Amino acid sequence: MGRPRNFETDTVVERAMEEFWTRGYAGTSPAHLAEATGVGKGSLYHTFGSKRQLFDRALARYGRMGVEHAEELLFQPGSTRERIGAYLRETVDSDVAQPVRRGCMVVNTAAELGGHDEEITRALRGIEERIVAVLAARIEQGRRDGDVGPDVDARATAEFLLNTSVGLRIMAKTRDAEALYRIIDVALATF
């Protein structure tokens, strides 16, 4: 009989997520994962199967957290532009405040593996679609509330805002917040 597991899998996935987010998939070795999680390589593989399976769980966790965070920020009181602006600015503020500007794990993974790995591409699209749905729902609410014009295409605008967010996450690695705020102001003026 094997030894009982003495770690919490959610904690391990969280710590692995941080490591993959910082180093990327290829840049994260089994030794990095063991050090970051405090769990031996053998136990990691026994529990999660492979580096890839642990990465898949870490990416799914990151995606869930991102969607929940978007919902939380976007559906607070305020106009649609105020709430979307707050969401985008909070993202920028969070990114530029980090000692290592690592951007977004989804964006980083898309750049590293998207288009080369069908499973990862599907997972990334799923996360992106959930974010688009949340943004579109907020824009639809704005249409109902009257702070967004009735002719605004909620889905197309949400896709544009996701694209803006992706660009902001990349630029936050090298630019200051003020430059990124100007981009946000232009994006908010489009609807």
Short mmCIF file of C-alpha atoms in Angstrom, two decimals:
data_model
loop_
_atom_site.label_atom_id
_atom_site.label_comp_id
_atom_site.label_asym_id
_atom_site.label_seq_id
_atom_site.Cartn_x
_atom_site.Cartn_y
_atom_site.Cartn_z
CA MET A 1 0.00 0.00 0.00
CA GLY A 2 1.37 3.43 -0.95
CA ARG A 3 1.90 6.28 1.48
CA PRO A 4 -1.10 8.50 2.08
CA ARG A 5 -1.05 11.82 0.24
CA ASN A 6 -0.17 14.66 2.61
CA PHE A 7 -0.95 17.65 0.40
CA GLU A 8 -4.06 19.44 -0.80
CA THR A 9 -4.43 19.08 -4.57
CA ASP A 10 -6.08 22.51 -4.97
CA THR A 11 -3.10 24.15 -3.26
CA VAL A 12 -0.69 22.25 -5.51
CA VAL A 13 -2.64 23.29 -8.64
CA GLU A 14 -2.63 26.91 -7.42
CA ARG A 15 1.14 26.88 -6.88
CA ALA A 16 1.74 25.13 -10.20
CA MET A 17 -0.47 27.73 -11.89
CA GLU A 18 1.74 30.50 -10.50
CA GLU A 19 4.85 28.71 -11.78
CA PHE A 20 3.44 28.07 -15.28
CA TRP A 21 2.13 31.65 -15.39
CA THR A 22 5.57 33.02 -14.60
CA ARG A 23 7.74 30.65 -16.67
CA GLY A 24 5.41 29.37 -19.41
CA TYR A 25 4.77 25.72 -20.17
CA ALA A 26 8.10 24.90 -21.80
CA GLY A 27 10.07 26.96 -19.28
CA THR A 28 8.63 25.12 -16.28
CA SER A 29 10.56 21.98 -15.48
CA PRO A 30 9.44 19.15 -13.19
CA ALA A 31 12.09 20.40 -10.74
CA HIS A 32 10.51 23.89 -10.80
CA LEU A 33 7.11 22.36 -10.10
CA ALA A 34 8.44 20.24 -7.24
CA GLU A 35 10.13 23.26 -5.68
CA ALA A 36 7.12 25.57 -6.15
CA THR A 37 4.58 23.09 -4.82
CA GLY A 38 6.68 21.44 -2.13
CA VAL A 39 5.68 18.06 -3.55
CA GLY A 40 8.19 15.56 -4.93
CA LYS A 41 8.23 14.87 -8.65
CA GLY A 42 7.11 11.26 -8.13
CA SER A 43 4.11 12.34 -6.06
CA LEU A 44 3.22 15.03 -8.58
CA TYR A 45 3.20 12.55 -11.43
CA HIS A 46 1.37 9.94 -9.38
CA THR A 47 -1.37 12.43 -8.51
CA PHE A 48 -1.63 14.44 -11.74
CA GLY A 49 -0.32 12.00 -14.35
CA SER A 50 2.04 14.32 -16.19
CA LYS A 51 3.32 17.86 -16.40
CA ARG A 52 0.78 18.46 -19.16
CA GLN A 53 -2.15 17.22 -17.08
CA LEU A 54 -1.09 19.47 -14.20
CA PHE A 55 -0.77 22.36 -16.66
CA ASP A 56 -4.26 21.68 -18.02
CA ARG A 57 -5.67 21.86 -14.48
CA ALA A 58 -3.69 25.01 -13.73
CA LEU A 59 -4.93 26.69 -16.94
CA ALA A 60 -8.53 25.70 -16.18
CA ARG A 61 -8.18 27.15 -12.67
CA TYR A 62 -6.74 30.38 -14.06
CA GLY A 63 -9.62 30.60 -16.56
CA ARG A 64 -12.28 30.08 -13.86
CA MET A 65 -10.67 32.71 -11.67
CA GLY A 66 -10.53 35.18 -14.57
CA VAL A 67 -14.18 34.73 -15.48
CA GLU A 68 -15.28 35.03 -11.84
CA HIS A 69 -13.19 38.19 -11.43
CA ALA A 70 -14.68 39.71 -14.60
CA GLU A 71 -18.22 38.98 -13.40
CA GLU A 72 -17.47 40.48 -10.00
CA LEU A 73 -16.07 43.73 -11.44
CA LEU A 74 -18.44 44.18 -14.37
CA PHE A 75 -21.70 43.73 -12.49
CA GLN A 76 -21.11 46.18 -9.68
CA PRO A 77 -23.20 49.37 -9.69
CA GLY A 78 -22.30 51.90 -12.36
CA SER A 79 -22.68 52.49 -16.06
CA THR A 80 -21.41 49.99 -18.58
CA ARG A 81 -18.49 52.20 -19.58
CA GLU A 82 -17.58 52.81 -15.92
CA ARG A 83 -17.62 49.12 -15.11
CA ILE A 84 -15.73 48.01 -18.24
CA GLY A 85 -13.24 50.83 -17.67
CA ALA A 86 -12.78 49.72 -14.05
CA TYR A 87 -12.26 46.13 -15.21
CA LEU A 88 -9.61 47.10 -17.77
CA ARG A 89 -7.85 49.55 -15.43
CA GLU A 90 -7.78 47.03 -12.59
CA THR A 91 -6.18 44.53 -14.96
CA VAL A 92 -3.51 47.05 -15.97
CA ASP A 93 -2.90 48.11 -12.36
CA SER A 94 -2.51 44.49 -11.28
CA ASP A 95 -0.12 43.70 -14.13
CA VAL A 96 2.17 46.71 -13.72
CA ALA A 97 2.34 46.31 -9.92
CA GLN A 98 3.88 42.84 -10.16
CA PRO A 99 7.61 42.51 -9.48
CA VAL A 100 7.79 40.28 -12.57
CA ARG A 101 5.40 41.53 -15.23
CA ARG A 102 4.05 38.26 -16.47
CA GLY A 103 0.84 39.44 -18.11
CA CYS A 104 -1.99 36.93 -18.53
CA MET A 105 -1.53 33.18 -18.41
CA VAL A 106 -4.15 32.70 -21.14
CA VAL A 107 -2.48 35.23 -23.43
CA ASN A 108 0.97 33.81 -22.70
CA THR A 109 -0.25 30.28 -23.40
CA ALA A 110 -1.90 31.38 -26.64
CA ALA A 111 1.41 32.89 -27.76
CA GLU A 112 3.37 29.81 -26.72
CA LEU A 113 1.07 26.92 -27.66
CA GLY A 114 -2.05 28.26 -29.37
CA GLY A 115 -2.47 27.03 -32.92
CA HIS A 116 0.14 24.29 -32.37
CA ASP A 117 -1.80 22.21 -29.87
CA GLU A 118 -5.47 21.47 -30.59
CA GLU A 119 -6.42 20.68 -26.99
CA ILE A 120 -4.82 23.85 -25.65
CA THR A 121 -6.37 25.90 -28.44
CA ARG A 122 -9.83 24.54 -27.52
CA ALA A 123 -9.24 25.27 -23.83
CA LEU A 124 -8.11 28.82 -24.60
CA ARG A 125 -11.10 29.43 -26.86
CA GLY A 126 -13.39 28.20 -24.11
CA ILE A 127 -11.92 30.68 -21.62
CA GLU A 128 -12.05 33.48 -24.20
CA GLU A 129 -15.68 32.67 -25.03
CA ARG A 130 -16.66 32.84 -21.36
CA ILE A 131 -15.03 36.27 -21.01
CA VAL A 132 -16.73 37.47 -24.20
CA ALA A 133 -20.07 36.21 -22.84
CA VAL A 134 -19.60 38.14 -19.58
CA LEU A 135 -18.63 41.33 -21.43
CA ALA A 136 -21.54 40.93 -23.86
CA ALA A 137 -23.97 40.39 -20.96
CA ARG A 138 -22.76 43.63 -19.36
CA ILE A 139 -23.15 45.48 -22.65
CA GLU A 140 -26.67 44.03 -23.05
CA GLN A 141 -27.48 45.23 -19.54
CA GLY A 142 -26.23 48.66 -20.59
CA ARG A 143 -28.54 48.58 -23.59
CA ARG A 144 -31.48 47.74 -21.30
CA ASP A 145 -30.43 50.43 -18.82
CA GLY A 146 -30.03 52.98 -21.62
CA ASP A 147 -26.35 53.78 -21.12
CA VAL A 148 -25.35 51.89 -24.28
CA GLY A 149 -26.99 52.68 -27.59
CA PRO A 150 -29.49 50.19 -29.03
CA ASP A 151 -27.44 49.85 -32.22
CA VAL A 152 -24.31 48.58 -30.41
CA ASP A 153 -23.56 44.96 -31.30
CA ALA A 154 -22.91 43.46 -27.86
CA ARG A 155 -20.99 40.43 -29.10
CA ALA A 156 -18.78 42.31 -31.57
CA THR A 157 -18.04 44.97 -28.96
CA ALA A 158 -17.23 42.30 -26.37
CA GLU A 159 -14.84 40.62 -28.82
CA PHE A 160 -13.20 43.99 -29.49
CA LEU A 161 -12.83 44.58 -25.75
CA LEU A 162 -11.32 41.14 -25.24
CA ASN A 163 -8.85 41.94 -28.02
CA THR A 164 -8.09 45.25 -26.29
CA SER A 165 -7.57 43.43 -23.00
CA VAL A 166 -5.20 40.95 -24.64
CA GLY A 167 -3.16 43.80 -26.09
CA LEU A 168 -3.10 45.58 -22.74
CA ARG A 169 -1.86 42.43 -21.01
CA ILE A 170 1.02 42.16 -23.48
CA MET A 171 1.88 45.84 -23.39
CA ALA A 172 1.75 45.87 -19.57
CA LYS A 173 4.95 43.85 -19.67
CA THR A 174 6.85 46.88 -21.03
CA ARG A 175 4.70 50.03 -20.72
CA ASP A 176 3.58 52.22 -17.85
CA ALA A 177 0.00 52.45 -16.64
CA GLU A 178 -0.61 55.94 -18.05
CA ALA A 179 0.07 54.81 -21.62
CA LEU A 180 -2.26 51.86 -21.13
CA TYR A 181 -4.99 54.06 -19.62
CA ARG A 182 -4.97 56.13 -22.82
CA ILE A 183 -5.66 52.94 -24.80
CA ILE A 184 -8.51 52.08 -22.45
CA ASP A 185 -10.02 55.56 -22.91
CA VAL A 186 -9.97 55.14 -26.69
CA ALA A 187 -11.56 51.68 -26.42
CA LEU A 188 -14.34 52.98 -24.18
CA ALA A 189 -15.12 55.75 -26.67
CA THR A 190 -15.92 53.20 -29.37
CA PHE A 191 -19.33 52.24 -27.98
#
